[in-house]
Each structure stands twice: as C-alpha cells, then as structure tokens.
Short mmCIF file of C-alpha atoms and ligand atoms in Angstrom, two decimals:
data_model
loop_
_atom_site.label_atom_id
_atom_site.label_comp_id
_atom_site.label_asym_id
_atom_site.label_seq_id
_atom_site.Cartn_x
_atom_site.Cartn_y
_atom_site.Cartn_z
CA MET A 133 -25.98 22.39 9.13
CA THR A 134 -26.62 19.10 10.36
CA GLY A 135 -23.86 19.19 13.09
CA ASN A 136 -23.00 15.70 11.47
CA ALA A 137 -19.34 15.24 10.02
CA LEU A 138 -20.75 12.58 7.61
CA GLU A 139 -24.48 10.85 6.25
CA LEU A 140 -24.62 8.44 4.38
CA ARG A 141 -28.54 6.92 3.73
CA ALA A 142 -29.50 3.84 1.61
CA VAL A 143 -26.37 4.07 -0.26
CA THR A 144 -26.17 1.26 -2.83
CA LYS A 145 -23.25 0.72 -5.78
CA GLN A 146 -23.30 -2.26 -7.85
CA TYR A 147 -20.26 -3.10 -10.29
CA GLY A 148 -21.69 -5.46 -13.12
CA PRO A 149 -22.70 -8.53 -11.27
CA VAL A 150 -20.89 -7.08 -7.96
CA THR A 151 -22.76 -5.61 -5.18
CA ALA A 152 -20.26 -3.46 -3.47
CA LEU A 153 -22.77 -1.51 -1.23
CA ALA A 154 -26.04 -3.45 -0.54
CA GLY A 155 -27.91 0.07 1.31
CA VAL A 156 -25.63 1.74 3.55
CA ASP A 157 -26.74 4.08 6.47
CA LEU A 158 -23.62 5.59 8.29
CA THR A 159 -23.78 8.93 10.32
CA VAL A 160 -20.75 10.12 11.89
CA GLY A 161 -20.76 12.83 14.53
CA GLU A 162 -18.44 15.70 14.64
CA GLY A 163 -15.60 14.78 16.57
CA GLU A 164 -16.10 11.05 16.39
CA THR A 165 -13.18 8.97 15.12
CA VAL A 166 -14.69 6.02 13.46
CA ALA A 167 -12.90 2.97 12.12
CA LEU A 168 -14.35 1.43 9.03
CA LEU A 169 -13.49 -1.99 9.44
CA GLY A 170 -13.66 -4.64 7.08
CA PRO A 171 -11.89 -7.66 5.35
CA ASN A 172 -10.75 -6.99 1.57
CA GLY A 173 -13.62 -6.21 -0.90
CA ALA A 174 -16.10 -5.26 1.98
CA GLY A 175 -17.00 -2.19 0.64
CA LYS A 176 -14.24 0.36 2.17
CA SER A 177 -12.85 2.17 -0.41
CA THR A 178 -16.71 2.49 -2.38
CA LEU A 179 -18.08 3.77 0.76
CA LEU A 180 -15.70 6.43 1.40
CA SER A 181 -15.05 7.63 -2.37
CA ILE A 182 -18.92 8.21 -2.76
CA ALA A 183 -19.07 9.81 0.66
CA LEU A 184 -16.60 12.28 -0.90
CA GLY A 185 -18.58 12.52 -4.42
CA LEU A 186 -15.94 10.70 -6.30
CA ARG A 187 -18.18 8.21 -7.04
CA ALA A 188 -21.68 8.26 -7.80
CA PRO A 189 -23.83 6.22 -5.55
CA GLY A 190 -26.32 4.00 -7.14
CA SER A 191 -29.24 5.19 -5.44
CA GLY A 192 -29.21 6.83 -1.89
CA THR A 193 -27.36 9.94 -0.52
CA ALA A 194 -24.19 11.33 0.81
CA THR A 195 -23.88 14.04 3.11
CA VAL A 196 -20.36 15.88 4.33
CA LEU A 197 -20.60 18.55 6.81
CA GLY A 198 -24.19 19.01 6.01
CA ARG A 199 -23.48 19.98 2.36
CA ARG A 200 -22.81 18.24 -1.07
CA PRO A 201 -19.76 16.02 -0.72
CA VAL A 202 -17.92 18.11 -3.69
CA GLU A 203 -19.35 21.33 -2.18
CA ALA A 204 -17.50 20.05 1.39
CA LEU A 205 -14.39 19.37 -0.63
CA ARG A 206 -14.27 22.78 -2.26
CA ALA A 207 -14.78 24.42 1.06
CA GLY A 208 -11.86 23.04 2.54
CA GLY A 209 -13.28 21.15 5.41
CA VAL A 210 -12.06 17.80 4.68
CA GLY A 211 -8.47 16.31 4.08
CA VAL A 212 -8.40 13.09 2.11
CA LEU A 213 -6.11 9.95 1.50
CA LEU A 214 -6.97 7.59 -0.83
CA GLN A 215 -5.18 4.04 -2.01
CA GLU A 216 -3.33 4.63 -4.68
CA SER A 217 -4.37 7.84 -5.49
CA GLY A 218 -1.53 9.79 -7.84
CA LEU A 219 0.79 12.45 -7.31
CA LEU A 220 2.60 14.65 -9.34
CA GLU A 221 5.59 12.98 -10.58
CA ASP A 222 7.98 16.21 -11.48
CA VAL A 223 7.83 18.20 -8.77
CA ARG A 224 9.44 18.40 -5.14
CA VAL A 225 8.07 17.38 -2.16
CA ALA A 226 8.04 20.83 -0.59
CA GLU A 227 6.49 22.57 -3.75
CA LEU A 228 4.34 19.57 -3.91
CA VAL A 229 2.64 20.42 -0.44
CA THR A 230 3.08 24.03 -0.84
CA ALA A 231 0.80 24.01 -4.05
CA VAL A 232 -1.90 21.95 -2.05
CA ALA A 233 -1.73 24.58 1.11
CA GLY A 234 -2.34 26.77 -1.41
CA MET A 235 -6.06 25.61 -2.06
CA TYR A 236 -7.10 25.98 1.49
CA PRO A 237 -8.44 28.53 3.06
CA LYS A 238 -6.82 28.44 6.32
CA PRO A 239 -4.08 25.93 5.45
CA LEU A 240 -1.00 24.71 8.02
CA ALA A 241 2.56 26.02 7.09
CA PRO A 242 3.52 23.34 4.36
CA GLU A 243 6.90 22.79 6.74
CA ARG A 244 4.35 21.47 9.63
CA ALA A 245 2.23 19.44 7.63
CA MET A 246 5.67 17.97 5.84
CA ARG A 247 7.07 17.53 9.63
CA ALA A 248 4.16 15.88 10.86
CA ALA A 249 3.93 13.42 7.74
CA GLY A 250 7.76 12.66 8.33
CA VAL A 251 8.70 14.02 5.20
CA GLU A 252 10.62 17.00 5.94
CA ASP A 253 14.09 15.43 5.31
CA LEU A 254 12.41 14.74 1.44
CA ALA A 255 11.17 18.60 0.88
CA GLY A 256 13.76 18.54 -1.69
CA GLN A 257 13.22 15.36 -3.54
CA ARG A 258 11.28 14.84 -6.84
CA VAL A 259 8.17 13.14 -6.14
CA GLY A 260 9.03 10.71 -9.04
CA ARG A 261 11.95 9.30 -7.15
CA LEU A 262 10.31 8.39 -3.65
CA SER A 263 9.67 5.08 -2.95
CA GLY A 264 5.85 3.63 -2.16
CA GLY A 265 6.25 4.22 1.83
CA GLN A 266 7.51 7.88 1.15
CA ARG A 267 5.16 8.59 -1.25
CA GLN A 268 2.24 7.58 1.02
CA ARG A 269 3.86 9.89 3.86
CA VAL A 270 3.78 13.04 1.48
CA ARG A 271 -0.01 11.76 0.74
CA PHE A 272 -0.58 12.02 4.21
CA ALA A 273 1.07 15.60 4.73
CA LEU A 274 -1.33 16.60 1.60
CA CYS A 275 -4.14 15.46 3.29
CA VAL A 276 -3.31 17.40 6.79
CA VAL A 277 -1.93 20.69 4.96
CA GLY A 278 -5.65 22.02 4.64
CA ASP A 279 -6.00 21.93 8.15
CA PRO A 280 -9.11 20.13 7.77
CA GLY A 281 -11.81 19.60 10.82
CA LEU A 282 -12.99 16.35 8.89
CA LEU A 283 -10.21 13.76 7.89
CA ILE A 284 -11.00 10.65 5.66
CA LEU A 285 -8.24 8.06 5.42
CA ASP A 286 -8.51 5.02 3.12
CA GLU A 287 -6.01 2.13 4.74
CA PRO A 288 -3.33 4.76 5.74
CA THR A 289 -0.84 3.06 6.93
CA VAL A 290 -0.15 0.34 4.10
CA GLY A 291 3.29 0.71 2.78
CA LEU A 292 4.20 2.14 6.04
CA ASP A 293 7.47 1.65 8.20
CA VAL A 294 6.67 1.84 11.59
CA ALA A 295 8.28 5.00 12.19
CA GLY A 296 5.45 5.90 9.38
CA ARG A 297 2.70 4.28 11.03
CA ARG A 298 3.64 6.16 14.32
CA ALA A 299 3.94 9.56 12.95
CA LEU A 300 0.69 9.18 11.32
CA TRP A 301 -0.98 8.08 14.18
CA GLN A 302 0.09 10.53 16.35
CA GLU A 303 -0.93 13.43 14.00
CA VAL A 304 -4.41 11.71 13.96
CA ARG A 305 -4.80 11.66 17.69
CA ASP A 306 -3.35 15.23 18.10
CA ARG A 307 -6.43 15.96 15.61
CA THR A 308 -9.06 14.22 17.42
CA ALA A 309 -7.92 15.27 20.72
CA ARG A 310 -8.62 18.93 19.41
CA GLY A 311 -12.34 18.11 18.58
CA ARG A 312 -11.52 17.37 14.47
CA THR A 313 -13.01 13.94 12.99
CA ALA A 314 -11.43 10.93 11.77
CA VAL A 315 -13.22 8.12 9.75
CA PHE A 316 -10.40 5.83 8.58
CA ALA A 317 -10.69 2.19 6.72
CA THR A 318 -8.73 -0.78 7.88
CA HIS A 319 -8.37 -4.12 7.50
CA TYR A 320 -6.70 -4.27 11.23
CA LEU A 321 -8.38 -5.04 13.95
CA THR A 322 -5.77 -3.56 16.26
CA GLU A 323 -5.55 -0.16 14.44
CA ALA A 324 -9.51 0.15 14.77
CA ASP A 325 -9.11 -0.81 18.56
CA ASP A 326 -5.71 1.76 19.45
CA TYR A 327 -7.02 4.88 17.03
CA ALA A 328 -10.68 4.70 16.94
CA ASP A 329 -13.77 5.21 19.22
CA ARG A 330 -16.33 3.66 17.31
CA ILE A 331 -16.05 0.67 14.93
CA VAL A 332 -18.12 0.22 11.71
CA LEU A 333 -17.82 -3.39 10.78
CA LEU A 334 -18.68 -3.64 6.96
CA ALA A 335 -18.83 -6.87 5.14
CA GLY A 336 -20.50 -7.97 1.85
CA GLY A 337 -21.58 -4.18 1.64
CA GLU A 338 -23.17 -4.16 4.44
CA VAL A 339 -22.97 -2.75 7.82
CA VAL A 340 -23.05 -5.66 9.70
CA ALA A 341 -21.98 -4.17 13.23
CA ASP A 342 -21.73 -0.35 14.90
CA GLY A 343 -20.81 0.59 18.08
CA PRO A 344 -18.09 1.61 20.65
CA VAL A 345 -14.67 0.16 19.98
CA SER A 346 -15.50 -3.05 22.93
CA THR A 347 -18.73 -4.04 21.44
CA VAL A 348 -17.49 -4.57 18.08
CA LYS A 349 -14.21 -6.18 19.59
CA ALA A 350 -15.68 -8.21 21.80
CA LEU A 351 -18.19 -9.62 18.45
CA VAL A 352 -15.05 -10.01 16.49
CA GLY A 353 -11.94 -10.34 18.36
CA GLY A 354 -12.50 -13.13 20.68
CA ARG A 355 -11.58 -16.53 21.43
CA GLU A 356 -12.71 -19.76 20.72
CA VAL A 357 -12.68 -22.64 23.53
CA ARG A 358 -12.58 -26.09 22.53
CA CYS A 359 -12.79 -28.94 24.39
CA ARG A 360 -14.55 -32.64 24.85
CA LEU A 361 -17.46 -32.78 27.31
CA TYR A 362 -18.42 -35.99 29.08
CA GLY A 363 -21.54 -35.68 31.00
CA GLY A 364 -23.30 -33.02 32.92
CA ASP A 365 -25.92 -30.53 31.09
CA LEU A 366 -24.78 -29.07 28.05
CA ALA A 367 -27.22 -26.26 27.58
CA ASP A 368 -25.19 -25.05 30.58
CA LEU A 369 -22.97 -24.20 28.43
CA GLU A 370 -24.82 -20.78 27.13
CA ILE A 371 -24.77 -19.27 30.40
CA LEU A 372 -20.63 -19.85 31.12
CA PRO A 373 -18.99 -16.57 31.60
CA GLY A 374 -18.21 -14.74 28.51
CA VAL A 375 -19.64 -16.98 26.15
CA LEU A 376 -21.00 -15.56 23.07
CA GLN A 377 -21.72 -18.66 20.87
CA VAL A 378 -22.41 -22.38 21.18
CA ASP A 379 -21.30 -25.24 18.81
CA VAL A 380 -21.80 -28.77 20.31
CA GLU A 381 -21.38 -31.90 17.99
CA GLY A 382 -22.28 -35.41 19.37
CA GLY A 383 -22.90 -35.85 23.37
CA GLY A 384 -23.94 -38.80 25.16
CA PRO A 385 -21.53 -41.61 26.65
CA GLY A 386 -19.00 -40.84 23.62
CA GLY A 387 -18.46 -37.48 24.89
CA ALA A 388 -19.52 -34.32 23.03
CA SER A 389 -17.18 -31.86 20.99
CA VAL A 390 -17.74 -28.35 22.14
CA ALA A 391 -16.99 -25.18 20.54
CA LEU A 392 -17.26 -21.88 22.24
CA ARG A 393 -17.06 -18.41 21.13
CA THR A 394 -15.90 -16.17 23.85
CA ASN A 395 -15.06 -12.74 24.58
CA ASP A 396 -13.41 -13.81 28.06
CA SER A 397 -11.44 -17.26 27.71
CA ASP A 398 -9.91 -16.92 31.37
CA ALA A 399 -13.42 -16.75 33.15
CA THR A 400 -15.00 -19.45 30.66
CA LEU A 401 -12.57 -21.94 31.59
CA ARG A 402 -12.77 -21.45 35.25
CA GLY A 403 -16.82 -21.50 34.62
CA LEU A 404 -16.15 -24.99 32.47
CA PHE A 405 -14.30 -26.61 35.16
CA ALA A 406 -16.19 -25.51 37.59
CA MET A 407 -19.52 -26.58 36.22
CA TYR A 408 -18.29 -30.17 34.09
CA ASP A 409 -16.59 -32.90 35.97
CA ASP A 410 -15.02 -34.21 33.11
CA VAL A 411 -13.74 -31.82 30.63
CA ARG A 412 -10.81 -33.32 28.08
CA ASP A 413 -8.51 -31.69 25.07
CA VAL A 414 -8.67 -28.29 26.10
CA ARG A 415 -7.99 -25.65 23.52
CA VAL A 416 -8.26 -21.73 23.63
CA ASP A 417 -7.42 -20.42 19.83
CA THR A 418 -7.90 -16.73 19.19
CA THR A 419 -10.49 -16.25 16.42
CA ASP A 420 -9.20 -14.57 13.24
CA LEU A 421 -10.73 -11.71 12.33
CA GLU A 422 -11.50 -13.39 9.00
CA ASN A 423 -13.11 -16.23 10.84
CA ALA A 424 -14.87 -13.57 12.67
CA PHE A 425 -16.60 -11.71 9.78
CA MET A 426 -17.60 -14.97 8.12
CA THR A 427 -19.54 -15.82 11.57
CA LEU A 428 -21.04 -12.24 11.33
CA THR A 429 -22.14 -12.25 8.01
CA GLY A 430 -22.90 -15.95 7.08
CA GLY A 431 -20.23 -15.75 4.66
CA ARG A 432 -21.23 -12.70 2.71
CA GLY A 433 -17.93 -11.25 3.22
CA ARG A 434 -16.28 -13.39 0.54
P1 ADP B 752 -12.41 -2.83 0.11
O1 ADP B 752 -11.94 -1.24 -0.07
O2 ADP B 752 -13.34 -2.45 1.57
O3 ADP B 752 -11.50 -3.77 0.10
P2 ADP B 752 -13.75 -2.00 -2.27
O4 ADP B 752 -14.73 -0.80 -2.43
O5 ADP B 752 -12.81 -1.48 -3.11
O6 ADP B 752 -13.56 -3.04 -1.03
O7 ADP B 752 -14.62 -2.79 -3.51
C1 ADP B 752 -15.68 -3.45 -3.29
C2 ADP B 752 -15.99 -4.69 -4.24
O8 ADP B 752 -16.65 -3.87 -5.44
C3 ADP B 752 -15.09 -5.58 -4.71
O9 ADP B 752 -16.03 -6.77 -4.49
C4 ADP B 752 -14.51 -4.94 -5.73
O10 ADP B 752 -13.73 -6.18 -6.40
C5 ADP B 752 -15.34 -4.11 -6.28
N1 ADP B 752 -15.03 -3.13 -6.90
C6 ADP B 752 -14.38 -1.97 -6.53
N2 ADP B 752 -14.33 -0.80 -7.43
C7 ADP B 752 -14.57 -1.42 -8.62
C8 ADP B 752 -14.39 -1.06 -9.82
N3 ADP B 752 -14.10 0.20 -10.26
N4 ADP B 752 -15.08 -1.84 -10.94
C9 ADP B 752 -15.47 -3.01 -10.52
N5 ADP B 752 -15.76 -3.76 -9.39
C10 ADP B 752 -15.48 -2.94 -8.31
MG1 MG B 753 -9.68 -0.55 -0.03
#
C-alpha cells in the first residue's frame, strides 16, 4: 500500500497524430479533493480513463489505492462517473441502483444513494425514459452507492440543473469531509474553486500548474489592468502590488500602452496611480480562463 489514492507516472497517450497526454505525473493522497481543470481537449477524460484502467497508456503506469486500476475497481474502492457512459435502458432506476449496489462489498442502502443524487422520485421510472439531466443524476447515484473511498468524476455537473448540481456537490462534500478522496474533471474555474482543495491544471496533455486552489487561481483567474502611461519609469510596473505579468508597447513622449495581469486589481490600481503622474484610459477586465490557459501554455491548450 502506498497511502496514495492515485498515482500516475510518466503517462503518455497518443491517438494517431494527436498527443492526448504528453507525460503526466500525478499523485493524489488519500483524503484530498482535487480538481483536474482544463479546456476542452486538454486530456482530462483520457487521464481519468487511464487512471481507471479503461484505456491503456501509451507508456507510463497508473496505480489506484496501491493496486493496478482494474484490481482497485474490482475490490469496490472506487466510485466512477464518466462522461456519457451508457446505462441499462430497460430497467427501472431503483432496480439499476440496487443491482449496482450488489456489486460492492459494503454498499449504501439504494434509497440512500438515490436520495443523495435526487432521484428518489424517479425510482420506478424506466431508465430509457429519463432526460439527460435525470440520467446524469442516476449515474451519480451509481457512483456513490458502493460507498467508495475514492470518487472519480468526469465533468459531473454537465447537463444538471441548479438543484442537481447542488445535490451532487453536497454529497461530494459530505464524503470528503469524512476523509474520502475525490478527483473531478471540470472546465469551470468556479467549480474547482468552490469544491477542491487542490487544482491540477491540464492543457495540451501536460500538467501546467499543480497546487493549492489559491495559487492556481491566481495564475488563471486574475484580472487585466490596461492603461496608457506618459512618463515615469516603466520598469517599476513589475513591482506594483498584485502584478503577475507586464506587457508594454510603445513609450517615450507618445506614451506607452500597458497591460498588467494581476491577482489584485484594486491594489494594482492604487499602486499605479501612486507611482505614475499621468495615467490615462484605464480599463480593468477579468482574464477569461481560455486566455489564461493560452498564456500559461504558450498556445498548446488549443
Ligand atoms: P478533455 O476531456 O480534457 O476534453 P480528452 O481527454 O477527451 O480531453 O481528449 C484529449 C485529446 O485527445 C483531444 O484532442 C481529443 O480529440 C483526443 N481524443 C480523445 N479520445 C480520442 C479517441 N478515442 N480517438 C481519437 N482522439 C481522441
Ligand atoms: Mg472530457
């Protein structure tokens, strides 16, 4: 036993000309809640499916709860919610949840799992008749019914309404608060921010940042302050509070166009006005996630 929930070592995956994973190392300790954040095509689903032994890596190794992934799954230690995984169509919701519960050594009562996923009212419905959002809730019920120590969720809230999202995250939180581990993929910074304690930022098949939420958020979730400056020493821009990155065009008597990436635009602005006498055309924008990925990865995210 390694004491780790998940370990990937130098994992690569190639689909023809597409490099889906370009050598990923990732260790998730037991009890962590980790968000795998990245734009579409970053390799999140590939990474999770390799971690689960559903796809073979091109090279490298994956270990789950100290075992080979298939063995960990077979032992019932892992609950999985994958994007668009198929469901048996012809059974009723309660029958499906009960059947899956029967595959685990110590399952929850099926009613308990259905309640957690908000599908108790659908217990008698045939799966084939459910809407997309209802099916996603059923997938989540199946994910937790085994009462697993490790949850692996691939974009779990896609297709869910507000109530469905709330129920799902409430259940995930209840579990992680009791020391369970969760790894979820998302392309929403807010979900990573609200529900994870660590963010692994994936772009172009590589881990481009990995750390506490606040650290990674500062990299991708900052603001951009733009202005024109006339006079003053432009080198001082680097030392303004909150500034992460400085871009300057022009200069001299014609003025300089300045773009500052900052994790604290209020402090940056105060510093800017204190430091420079002639500041004009000030604009503050949120940097969107896609742009932040592009900056961090030099365009590899696309
Ligand atoms: P994400 O889940 O972050 O959106 P994926 O892991 O699904 O990313 O995909 C990563 C890259 O690999 C994408 O460029 C995608 O088009 C490609 N890809 C994924 N699955 C396959 C597949 N089965 N065959 C060919 N290309 C694939
Ligand atoms: Mg995906």
